[in-house]
Amino acid sequence: MQIYNTLERELVEFVPRDQGAVSMYVCGATVQARPHLGHGRYAVVFDVIRRYLSWLGYDVTYVRNVTDVEDRIIAAANERGIDTQDVVEQSYKDFAEAYRLLRVEEPTVEPWATEHIDDMIDLIGTLIGKDYAYVANGDVYFAVRSFPEYGRLSRQNLDDLRAGERVEPEEHKRDPLDFALWKAAKPGEPSWESPWGPGRPGWHIECSAMARRYLGDDFDIHAGGHDLIFPHHENEIAQSEAAFGTVFARIWLHNGMMNLGGEKMAKSTGNVVDLLEVLSLHEPTAVRLLYLRTHYRKPLDFTQEALDDAEASLQRLWAFRRRVEGPVEDPPDAEAMARFRAAMDEDFDVAGGLGVLFDVVRDGNRRLDDGEDIGGLIAVFDEIMGMLALDERSDGVADLADLIGEIAERHGAAANVDALLDRREQARTSGDFEAGDSIRDELAAIGIVVEDTADGARWHRR
RNA sequence: GGCGACGUGGCCGAGUGGCUAGGCAAGGGUCUGCAAAACCCUCUACCCGGGUUCGAUUCCCGGCGUCGCCUCCA
């Protein structure tokens, strides 16, 4: 299997540290506000990579952190006049709900930054002890120029960086490029005791501390958004490798940004689409498919057309599966399965894999029309759809039963769709098409599509 | 200014040194009381200019364009 490693800027053969197991760390969200579409993308894209590795048989340890102490959380709390804890709690709930709707699997471990302050303090102490970091007025900074490898990930030359133009006046850095490991407490901010006085951790240190705690040194995959390459991931490498003298992460994966109107979606610019809103207006699985249609490393422009497109193609997939009832016993068609794997093995080319899936659908439909048995293709289909977690709808329309009940009452049927369809059939055979059509229309109005087939009427949700 | 990515048919979007990716839309058809849904068929593209090659959308060089990072960011 080949994976694109940002560190090398090329495809590398994947060889895990421990045979049969994969250790993976993903930079999760800073819980400061509601998630936008970009957050959904990183979550889904790395979820699929994780699922694929598991599907291949690897025992995957998947760590995704929660940043619950950070400048923007404090800013959000001040702005709204509430406690930082309330900001964190609400935002975390929103993220969790979005992940659930998108069918993102729970991480193996979900460490919270504030629960690992001791680990961070230890790490900072080690860095100071090795002269990679220094204390200044209660702050602790990492001395970038003490780490010769600095800039390797982002291909940046220290002298070319434009940092320093925005150094805050209260900072006491020796070099403008130095970054904070520990920030001295300010009034009204959450703080913890430390050997350097009360304060709170800088942003980058948490990932170094938590990744090491749960995955050790030299773990397999570190993933995150493309915008994290510099400075976040660059700084993580510097901290970890300076402190422990070992390789931090072997492979770095970065997902492309979600764009809106051709420009990056980011809260700071207001150029965002609210994720939970989209998920409430559209089938979440279609949003998942939207993310998956584009290779994870490329930018993805969000448009209504693109989402409608994804929704329509998802309907095609589901419609195919509806043509064959129940699970199949047959072994998956080997050729199709191999084509799918070949695509996925080349840097997780999910879009290419979806092409294989649609080939299976077309081929399957054709052979079904000819009255052939297509168990082997259905098995492939189920395998792939299950692996990608596209196999079922994921919304929570709870009041659908009530709506069906209302319709049933009007037509004197039992309160379920099948009874209504029986009713419609009676009406049609007695020539009362008006009554029959009315049932059909009313069901359509609540999102239930009636299909008349050679074997009678069937229904499904739109 | 430095670093980097990308430019594929109406739209979206994989991939490849020579052999129709795929999806959506559109057009045609099958089915049907009507309709819908569903299914089938059709639609042969790779920014521009050089170069390498028997042959380039695919490799190399240059240009143009779009975007990202260099400040918080998935």
Coordinates of C-alpha atoms (C1' of nucleotides) in Angstrom, one line a residue:
Chain A
M1 CA 0.0 0.0 0.0
Q2 CA 1.3 3.4 -1.0
I3 CA 0.6 6.5 1.1
Y4 CA 1.5 10.1 0.3
N5 CA 3.7 11.4 3.1
T6 CA 3.7 15.2 3.4
L7 CA 7.2 14.8 5.0
E8 CA 8.6 13.4 1.8
R9 CA 6.2 14.9 -0.6
E10 CA 5.8 11.6 -2.3
L11 CA 4.2 8.2 -2.1
V12 CA 5.8 5.8 0.3
E13 CA 5.2 2.2 0.9
F14 CA 3.3 1.7 4.1
V15 CA 5.1 -0.4 6.7
P16 CA 3.6 -0.1 10.2
R17 CA 5.8 0.1 13.3
D18 CA 4.2 -3.0 14.8
Q19 CA 3.2 -5.8 12.5
G20 CA -0.5 -6.0 12.1
A21 CA -1.3 -2.9 14.0
V22 CA -1.6 0.8 13.1
S23 CA -1.2 3.7 15.4
M24 CA -2.8 6.9 14.2
Y25 CA -3.2 10.4 15.7
V26 CA -5.6 12.9 14.2
C27 CA -5.7 16.5 15.2
G28 CA -9.3 17.1 16.3
A29 CA -11.2 20.2 16.8
T30 CA -10.8 23.2 19.1
V31 CA -14.2 23.2 20.8
Q32 CA -15.0 26.9 20.6
A33 CA -18.0 27.1 18.3
R34 CA -20.3 25.1 16.0
P35 CA -18.6 22.9 13.4
H36 CA -18.6 24.0 9.8
L37 CA -18.4 21.8 6.7
G38 CA -14.6 21.8 6.8
H39 CA -14.6 20.0 10.1
G40 CA -16.9 17.4 8.7
R41 CA -14.5 16.7 5.9
Y42 CA -11.4 16.0 8.0
A43 CA -13.5 13.8 10.3
V44 CA -15.0 11.7 7.4
V45 CA -11.9 11.5 5.3
F46 CA -9.7 10.1 8.2
D47 CA -12.6 8.0 9.4
V48 CA -12.6 6.2 6.0
I49 CA -8.8 5.8 6.1
R50 CA -9.1 4.3 9.6
R51 CA -12.0 2.0 8.5
Y52 CA -10.1 0.9 5.5
L53 CA -7.0 -0.1 7.5
S54 CA -9.3 -2.0 9.9
W55 CA -11.0 -3.6 7.0
L56 CA -7.6 -4.8 5.7
G57 CA -7.2 -6.5 9.1
Y58 CA -5.0 -4.0 11.0
D59 CA -5.6 -3.4 14.6
V60 CA -6.0 0.3 14.5
T61 CA -5.5 2.6 17.5
Y62 CA -7.1 5.8 16.5
V63 CA -6.5 8.8 18.7
R64 CA -8.4 12.1 18.1
N65 CA -7.9 14.9 20.6
V66 CA -10.2 17.6 21.9
T67 CA -8.6 21.0 22.4
D68 CA -10.5 22.5 25.3
V69 CA -8.1 25.2 26.3
E70 CA -7.0 27.8 23.8
D71 CA -7.2 31.5 23.1
R72 CA -10.3 31.4 21.0
I73 CA -12.2 29.5 23.6
I74 CA -11.4 32.2 26.1
A75 CA -12.3 34.9 23.6
A76 CA -15.6 33.2 22.8
A77 CA -16.4 32.9 26.5
N78 CA -15.6 36.6 27.1
E79 CA -17.6 37.7 24.1
R80 CA -20.7 35.8 25.2
G81 CA -20.2 36.6 28.9
I82 CA -20.1 33.0 29.9
D83 CA -17.7 30.5 31.4
T84 CA -15.1 28.8 29.2
Q85 CA -16.5 25.5 30.4
D86 CA -19.9 26.3 29.0
V87 CA -18.3 27.2 25.6
V88 CA -16.5 23.9 25.6
E89 CA -19.4 21.8 26.6
Q90 CA -21.8 23.2 24.0
S91 CA -19.3 23.1 21.2
Y92 CA -18.3 19.6 22.1
K93 CA -21.9 18.4 21.9
D94 CA -22.3 20.0 18.5
F95 CA -19.3 18.3 17.2
A96 CA -20.3 15.0 18.6
E97 CA -23.7 15.3 17.0
A98 CA -22.2 16.1 13.7
Y99 CA -19.8 13.1 13.9
R100 CA -22.7 10.8 14.8
L101 CA -24.8 12.0 11.9
L102 CA -21.9 11.6 9.5
R103 CA -21.3 8.1 10.9
V104 CA -17.8 8.9 12.0
E105 CA -16.6 6.1 14.3
E106 CA -15.7 6.8 17.8
P107 CA -12.0 7.1 18.3
T108 CA -10.2 4.5 20.3
V109 CA -9.1 7.2 22.6
E110 CA -10.4 10.8 22.7
P111 CA -8.0 12.7 25.0
W112 CA -8.9 16.1 26.3
A113 CA -6.1 18.7 26.6
T114 CA -7.0 19.8 30.1
E115 CA -6.8 16.2 31.3
H116 CA -3.1 16.0 30.3
I117 CA -1.7 19.2 31.7
D118 CA 0.8 17.1 33.8
D119 CA 2.1 15.4 30.7
M120 CA 2.6 18.7 29.0
I121 CA 4.4 20.2 32.1
D122 CA 6.7 17.2 32.1
L123 CA 7.4 17.6 28.4
I124 CA 8.1 21.3 28.8
G125 CA 10.4 20.5 31.7
T126 CA 12.4 18.1 29.6
L127 CA 12.7 20.7 26.8
I128 CA 14.0 23.3 29.2
G129 CA 16.4 20.8 30.7
K130 CA 17.8 20.1 27.3
D131 CA 18.1 23.8 26.4
Y132 CA 15.5 23.7 23.7
A133 CA 13.2 26.0 25.6
Y134 CA 13.5 29.0 28.0
V135 CA 11.5 30.7 30.6
A136 CA 10.6 34.4 30.2
N137 CA 8.3 36.3 32.5
G138 CA 6.3 33.2 33.4
D139 CA 6.0 32.2 29.7
V140 CA 8.0 29.3 28.3
Y141 CA 9.1 29.4 24.7
F142 CA 10.5 26.8 22.4
A143 CA 13.7 28.2 20.8
V144 CA 13.2 27.4 17.2
R145 CA 16.8 28.0 16.2
S146 CA 18.0 25.4 18.7
F147 CA 16.4 22.7 16.6
P148 CA 18.2 22.4 13.2
E149 CA 15.5 20.3 11.6
Y150 CA 12.9 23.0 12.1
G151 CA 11.1 23.7 8.8
R152 CA 11.5 20.2 7.4
L153 CA 7.8 19.4 7.2
S154 CA 6.7 22.7 5.7
R155 CA 9.8 23.1 3.6
Q156 CA 10.4 26.4 5.2
N157 CA 13.7 28.1 5.6
L158 CA 13.8 29.9 8.9
D159 CA 15.2 33.0 7.3
D160 CA 12.4 33.1 4.8
L161 CA 9.6 33.0 7.3
R162 CA 7.8 36.3 7.8
A163 CA 7.1 35.6 11.4
G164 CA 7.7 38.3 13.9
E165 CA 5.7 40.8 12.2
R166 CA 2.9 40.1 14.5
V167 CA 4.6 39.4 17.8
E168 CA 2.3 40.5 20.7
P169 CA 3.9 43.3 22.7
E170 CA 3.6 41.4 26.0
E171 CA 5.6 38.4 24.6
H172 CA 9.2 38.0 25.6
K173 CA 10.6 35.9 22.8
R174 CA 14.3 35.8 22.0
D175 CA 13.4 35.1 18.4
P176 CA 10.1 36.1 16.8
L177 CA 9.7 32.6 15.4
D178 CA 9.8 31.0 18.9
F179 CA 6.5 29.7 20.0
A180 CA 4.8 29.4 23.4
L181 CA 4.9 26.1 25.2
W182 CA 3.4 27.7 28.4
K183 CA 1.6 31.0 28.8
A184 CA 1.6 32.8 32.1
A185 CA -1.9 33.2 33.6
K186 CA -3.8 36.4 33.0
P187 CA -6.7 37.5 35.1
G188 CA -9.9 35.7 34.3
E189 CA -8.3 33.0 32.4
P190 CA -8.2 29.3 33.3
S191 CA -4.9 28.4 34.7
W192 CA -2.9 25.5 36.3
E193 CA 0.1 25.5 38.6
S194 CA 3.4 24.8 37.1
P195 CA 7.1 25.1 38.0
W196 CA 7.1 28.4 36.1
G197 CA 4.1 29.8 37.9
P198 CA 0.4 29.6 37.1
G199 CA -0.6 29.5 33.5
R200 CA -1.9 27.4 30.7
P201 CA -0.3 25.4 27.9
G202 CA 0.4 26.7 24.4
W203 CA -1.6 25.0 21.7
H204 CA 1.0 22.8 20.1
I205 CA 2.3 21.1 23.2
E206 CA -0.9 19.1 23.8
C207 CA -0.6 17.0 20.7
S208 CA 3.0 16.1 21.4
A209 CA 2.2 15.1 24.9
M210 CA -1.0 13.1 24.2
A211 CA 0.3 11.4 21.1
R212 CA 3.3 10.1 23.1
R213 CA 1.1 9.0 26.0
Y214 CA -1.3 6.9 23.8
L215 CA 0.9 5.9 20.9
G216 CA 4.5 6.1 22.0
D217 CA 7.4 7.3 19.9
D218 CA 7.7 6.7 16.2
F219 CA 4.0 6.0 15.7
D220 CA 2.6 5.4 12.2
I221 CA 0.3 8.1 11.0
H222 CA -0.3 11.7 12.1
A223 CA -3.1 13.3 10.3
G224 CA -4.8 16.7 10.2
G225 CA -5.9 19.5 8.0
H226 CA -3.6 20.9 5.4
D227 CA -3.6 24.3 7.2
L228 CA -2.0 22.6 10.2
I229 CA 1.2 21.9 8.5
F230 CA 2.7 25.2 9.5
P231 CA 3.1 26.0 12.3
H232 CA 1.2 23.4 14.3
H233 CA 2.7 20.2 13.0
E234 CA 6.0 21.7 12.4
N235 CA 6.1 22.7 16.1
E236 CA 4.9 19.3 17.2
I237 CA 7.8 17.7 15.4
A238 CA 10.2 20.1 16.9
Q239 CA 8.9 19.6 20.5
S240 CA 8.7 15.9 20.4
E241 CA 11.9 15.1 18.5
A242 CA 13.9 17.6 20.5
A243 CA 12.6 16.2 23.8
F244 CA 12.8 12.5 23.1
G245 CA 15.4 12.3 20.4
T246 CA 13.3 9.9 18.4
V247 CA 11.1 10.1 15.3
F248 CA 7.7 11.6 16.3
A249 CA 5.4 10.3 13.5
R250 CA 6.5 8.4 10.4
I251 CA 3.8 9.4 8.0
W252 CA 2.0 12.8 7.8
L253 CA -1.4 12.9 6.1
H254 CA -3.1 16.2 5.4
N255 CA -6.5 16.6 4.0
G256 CA -7.3 19.4 1.5
M257 CA -9.4 22.3 2.5
M258 CA -13.1 22.7 2.1
N259 CA -13.8 25.8 0.0
L260 CA -16.8 28.0 -0.5
G261 CA -16.9 30.2 -3.6
G262 CA -13.4 29.0 -4.5
E263 CA -11.9 30.2 -1.2
K264 CA -11.0 28.3 2.0
M265 CA -13.8 27.8 4.5
A266 CA -12.6 29.3 7.8
K267 CA -14.4 30.7 10.8
S268 CA -12.0 33.6 11.1
T269 CA -13.1 35.0 7.7
G270 CA -16.8 34.1 8.2
N271 CA -16.6 32.1 5.0
V272 CA -18.4 29.1 6.4
V273 CA -21.4 26.9 6.0
D274 CA -22.8 25.5 9.3
L275 CA -22.4 21.7 9.3
L276 CA -25.3 20.9 11.6
E277 CA -27.6 23.0 9.4
V278 CA -26.6 21.2 6.3
L279 CA -27.0 17.9 8.1
S280 CA -30.5 18.8 9.1
L281 CA -31.5 19.8 5.6
H282 CA -30.0 16.9 3.8
E283 CA -29.5 13.3 4.2
P284 CA -26.2 13.1 6.2
T285 CA -25.0 10.1 4.2
A286 CA -25.1 12.2 1.1
V287 CA -22.9 14.8 2.8
R288 CA -20.6 11.9 3.7
L289 CA -20.5 10.9 0.0
L290 CA -19.9 14.5 -1.0
Y291 CA -16.7 14.4 1.1
L292 CA -15.7 11.1 -0.3
R293 CA -16.1 11.9 -4.0
T294 CA -13.0 14.0 -4.1
H295 CA -9.6 12.7 -3.2
Y296 CA -8.8 13.6 0.4
R297 CA -5.8 15.7 -0.5
K298 CA -7.5 18.0 -3.0
P299 CA -9.5 21.1 -2.2
L300 CA -13.2 20.6 -2.4
D301 CA -15.5 23.4 -3.3
F302 CA -18.9 23.3 -1.7
T303 CA -21.9 24.1 -3.9
Q304 CA -25.5 23.2 -3.7
E305 CA -25.1 21.5 -7.1
A306 CA -22.4 19.3 -5.7
L307 CA -24.5 18.3 -2.8
D308 CA -27.5 17.6 -5.0
D309 CA -25.3 15.6 -7.3
A310 CA -24.0 13.5 -4.4
E311 CA -27.5 13.0 -3.1
A312 CA -28.7 11.8 -6.5
S313 CA -25.8 9.4 -7.0
L314 CA -26.4 8.0 -3.5
Q315 CA -30.0 7.3 -4.5
R316 CA -28.7 5.3 -7.4
L317 CA -26.6 3.2 -5.1
W318 CA -29.4 2.6 -2.6
A319 CA -31.9 1.9 -5.4
F320 CA -29.6 -0.8 -6.8
R321 CA -29.5 -2.6 -3.5
R322 CA -33.2 -2.5 -3.1
R323 CA -33.6 -4.7 -6.2
V324 CA -32.3 -7.7 -4.3
E325 CA -33.8 -8.6 -1.0
G326 CA -31.9 -9.5 2.1
P327 CA -28.3 -10.5 2.7
V328 CA -26.5 -12.6 0.2
E329 CA -24.4 -15.7 0.9
D330 CA -22.2 -15.6 -2.2
P331 CA -18.5 -14.7 -1.9
P332 CA -17.7 -11.3 -3.3
D333 CA -16.8 -11.1 -7.0
A334 CA -13.0 -11.3 -6.9
E335 CA -12.2 -9.2 -9.9
A336 CA -14.3 -6.2 -8.7
M337 CA -13.0 -6.5 -5.2
A338 CA -9.4 -6.5 -6.4
R339 CA -10.1 -3.4 -8.5
F340 CA -11.5 -1.6 -5.5
R341 CA -8.6 -2.6 -3.4
A342 CA -6.1 -1.5 -6.0
A343 CA -7.7 2.0 -6.0
M344 CA -7.7 2.2 -2.2
D345 CA -4.2 0.9 -1.9
E346 CA -3.0 3.9 -3.9
D347 CA -3.1 6.6 -1.3
F348 CA -6.7 5.9 -0.4
D349 CA -8.2 6.7 -3.7
V350 CA -11.8 6.6 -2.6
A351 CA -13.1 8.4 -5.6
G352 CA -11.5 5.8 -7.8
G353 CA -13.0 3.1 -5.6
L354 CA -16.4 4.6 -6.0
G355 CA -15.9 4.3 -9.7
V356 CA -15.6 0.6 -9.2
L357 CA -18.7 0.6 -7.1
F358 CA -20.7 2.3 -9.8
D359 CA -19.4 -0.2 -12.4
V360 CA -20.7 -3.0 -10.1
V361 CA -24.0 -1.3 -10.0
R362 CA -24.4 -0.8 -13.8
D363 CA -23.2 -4.4 -14.4
G364 CA -25.5 -5.7 -11.7
N365 CA -28.5 -3.8 -13.0
R366 CA -27.9 -5.1 -16.5
R367 CA -27.6 -8.7 -15.4
L368 CA -30.6 -8.4 -13.2
D369 CA -32.6 -7.1 -16.2
D370 CA -31.5 -10.3 -17.9
G371 CA -32.7 -12.4 -15.0
E372 CA -29.3 -13.5 -13.9
D373 CA -28.2 -14.2 -10.3
I374 CA -25.8 -11.5 -9.1
G375 CA -25.0 -12.6 -5.6
G376 CA -21.3 -12.1 -6.1
L377 CA -21.8 -8.5 -7.2
I378 CA -24.2 -7.8 -4.4
A379 CA -21.7 -9.2 -1.9
V380 CA -19.1 -6.7 -3.3
F381 CA -21.5 -3.9 -3.1
D382 CA -22.4 -4.7 0.5
E383 CA -18.7 -5.0 1.4
I384 CA -17.8 -1.7 -0.1
M385 CA -20.8 0.2 1.1
G386 CA -20.3 -1.1 4.6
M387 CA -16.6 -0.3 4.6
L388 CA -17.3 3.3 3.5
A389 CA -20.3 3.5 5.8
L390 CA -22.6 4.6 3.1
D391 CA -25.0 1.7 3.4
E392 CA -27.8 3.3 5.4
R393 CA -29.4 6.6 5.9
S394 CA -28.4 8.5 8.9
D395 CA -31.0 11.1 9.7
G396 CA -33.4 11.2 12.6
V397 CA -36.8 11.9 11.3
A398 CA -38.7 10.8 14.4
D399 CA -42.1 12.1 13.6
L400 CA -42.5 10.2 10.3
A401 CA -44.6 7.5 12.1
D402 CA -47.0 10.2 13.1
L403 CA -47.3 11.6 9.6
I404 CA -48.0 8.1 8.3
G405 CA -50.6 7.6 11.0
E406 CA -52.4 10.7 9.8
I407 CA -52.5 9.6 6.2
A408 CA -53.7 6.1 7.3
E409 CA -56.5 7.6 9.3
R410 CA -57.8 9.5 6.3
H411 CA -57.9 6.4 4.2
G412 CA -59.1 4.0 6.7
A413 CA -56.0 1.8 6.8
A414 CA -53.7 0.5 9.5
A415 CA -51.0 3.0 10.4
N416 CA -48.2 1.7 8.3
V417 CA -47.0 2.2 4.7
D418 CA -47.7 -1.4 3.6
A419 CA -51.3 -1.2 4.7
L420 CA -51.7 2.0 2.8
L421 CA -50.2 0.4 -0.3
D422 CA -52.7 -2.4 0.0
R423 CA -55.4 0.2 0.2
R424 CA -54.1 1.9 -2.9
E425 CA -54.0 -1.4 -4.7
Q426 CA -57.7 -2.1 -3.8
A427 CA -58.6 1.3 -5.1
R428 CA -56.7 0.8 -8.3
T429 CA -58.2 -2.6 -9.2
S430 CA -61.7 -1.2 -8.6
G431 CA -60.9 1.6 -11.0
D432 CA -60.8 4.3 -8.4
F433 CA -57.5 5.8 -9.5
E434 CA -58.3 9.1 -7.8
A435 CA -58.2 7.5 -4.4
G436 CA -55.1 5.5 -5.3
D437 CA -53.2 8.5 -6.6
S438 CA -54.2 10.5 -3.5
I439 CA -52.5 7.9 -1.3
R440 CA -49.4 8.0 -3.5
D441 CA -49.3 11.8 -3.4
E442 CA -49.7 12.1 0.3
L443 CA -46.9 9.6 0.9
A444 CA -44.7 11.5 -1.6
A445 CA -45.4 14.7 0.4
I446 CA -43.8 13.2 3.5
G447 CA -40.8 11.8 1.5
I448 CA -42.0 8.3 0.8
V449 CA -41.7 7.3 -2.8
V450 CA -43.9 4.6 -4.2
E451 CA -42.5 2.4 -6.9
D452 CA -44.8 0.3 -9.1
T453 CA -42.9 -2.7 -10.3
A454 CA -43.8 -5.9 -12.1
D455 CA -44.0 -7.6 -8.7
G456 CA -46.3 -5.0 -7.2
A457 CA -45.8 -1.7 -5.4
R458 CA -42.8 -1.0 -3.2
W459 CA -41.7 2.0 -1.3
H460 CA -38.7 3.7 0.1
R461 CA -37.8 7.0 1.6
R462 CA -36.4 9.7 -0.5
Chain B
rG1 C1' 8.9 38.1 -1.1
rG2 C1' 9.5 32.5 0.5
rC3 C1' 7.3 27.5 0.3
rG4 C1' 3.5 24.4 -1.9
rA5 C1' -0.7 22.4 -4.6
rC6 C1' -3.8 22.4 -8.7
rG7 C1' -5.8 23.4 -14.0
rU8 C1' -9.7 16.8 -17.4
rG9 C1' -16.0 16.7 -21.6
rG10 C1' -22.4 21.2 -19.7
rC11 C1' -21.1 20.5 -14.2
rC12 C1' -18.4 17.4 -10.6
rG13 C1' -14.4 14.2 -10.6
rA14 C1' -10.6 9.5 -10.8
rG15 C1' -6.7 7.9 -13.7
rU16 C1' -3.0 6.7 -17.4
rG17 C1' 3.1 7.2 -22.0
rG18 C1' -0.5 4.1 -26.8
rC19 C1' -6.3 0.3 -24.7
rU20 C1' -14.5 4.0 -23.4
rA21 C1' -13.0 5.7 -15.3
rG22 C1' -17.3 7.0 -12.8
rG23 C1' -21.3 10.3 -11.1
rC24 C1' -24.8 14.3 -12.1
rA25 C1' -27.4 16.9 -15.9
rA26 C1' -29.2 16.4 -21.0
rG27 C1' -31.3 13.4 -25.1
rG28 C1' -33.4 8.6 -26.6
rG29 C1' -35.8 4.1 -25.0
rU30 C1' -38.1 0.0 -21.6
rC31 C1' -41.9 -0.4 -17.9
rU32 C1' -46.8 1.9 -16.5
rG33 C1' -54.2 3.3 -16.1
rC34 C1' -51.6 8.0 -15.6
rA35 C1' -47.5 9.5 -13.3
rA36 C1' -43.4 8.6 -10.4
rA37 C1' -39.6 5.5 -9.3
rA38 C1' -36.4 2.2 -11.4
rC39 C1' -33.4 0.2 -15.4
rC40 C1' -30.8 0.4 -20.3
rC41 C1' -28.5 3.3 -24.3
rU42 C1' -26.1 7.8 -26.2
rC43 C1' -22.8 12.1 -25.1
rU44 C1' -14.5 10.2 -26.3
rA45 C1' -12.3 15.5 -22.6
rC46 C1' -7.5 16.4 -20.6
rC47 C1' -5.0 25.4 -19.8
rC48 C1' -1.1 27.4 -23.6
rG49 C1' 3.9 27.1 -25.9
rG50 C1' 8.2 24.3 -26.5
rG51 C1' 11.1 19.6 -25.6
rU52 C1' 11.8 14.1 -24.9
rU53 C1' 9.4 9.9 -27.6
rC54 C1' 7.5 5.8 -32.9
rG55 C1' 3.5 8.0 -29.9
rA56 C1' 1.9 12.8 -24.3
rU57 C1' -3.8 14.5 -21.4
rU58 C1' 0.1 11.5 -18.8
rC59 C1' 7.4 12.8 -18.4
rC60 C1' 10.7 17.6 -18.6
rC61 C1' 11.2 23.1 -19.3
rG62 C1' 8.7 27.8 -19.7
rG63 C1' 4.2 30.7 -19.6
rC64 C1' -0.8 31.9 -18.0
rG65 C1' -4.5 31.1 -14.4
rU66 C1' -6.7 29.4 -9.6
rC67 C1' -6.0 28.2 -4.6
rG68 C1' -3.4 27.2 0.1
rC69 C1' 0.5 28.1 4.0
rC70 C1' 4.1 31.8 5.9
rU71 C1' -1.0 34.9 12.0
rC72 C1' -5.7 31.4 14.7
rC73 C1' -7.6 27.6 11.6
rA74 C1' -9.7 20.6 10.0

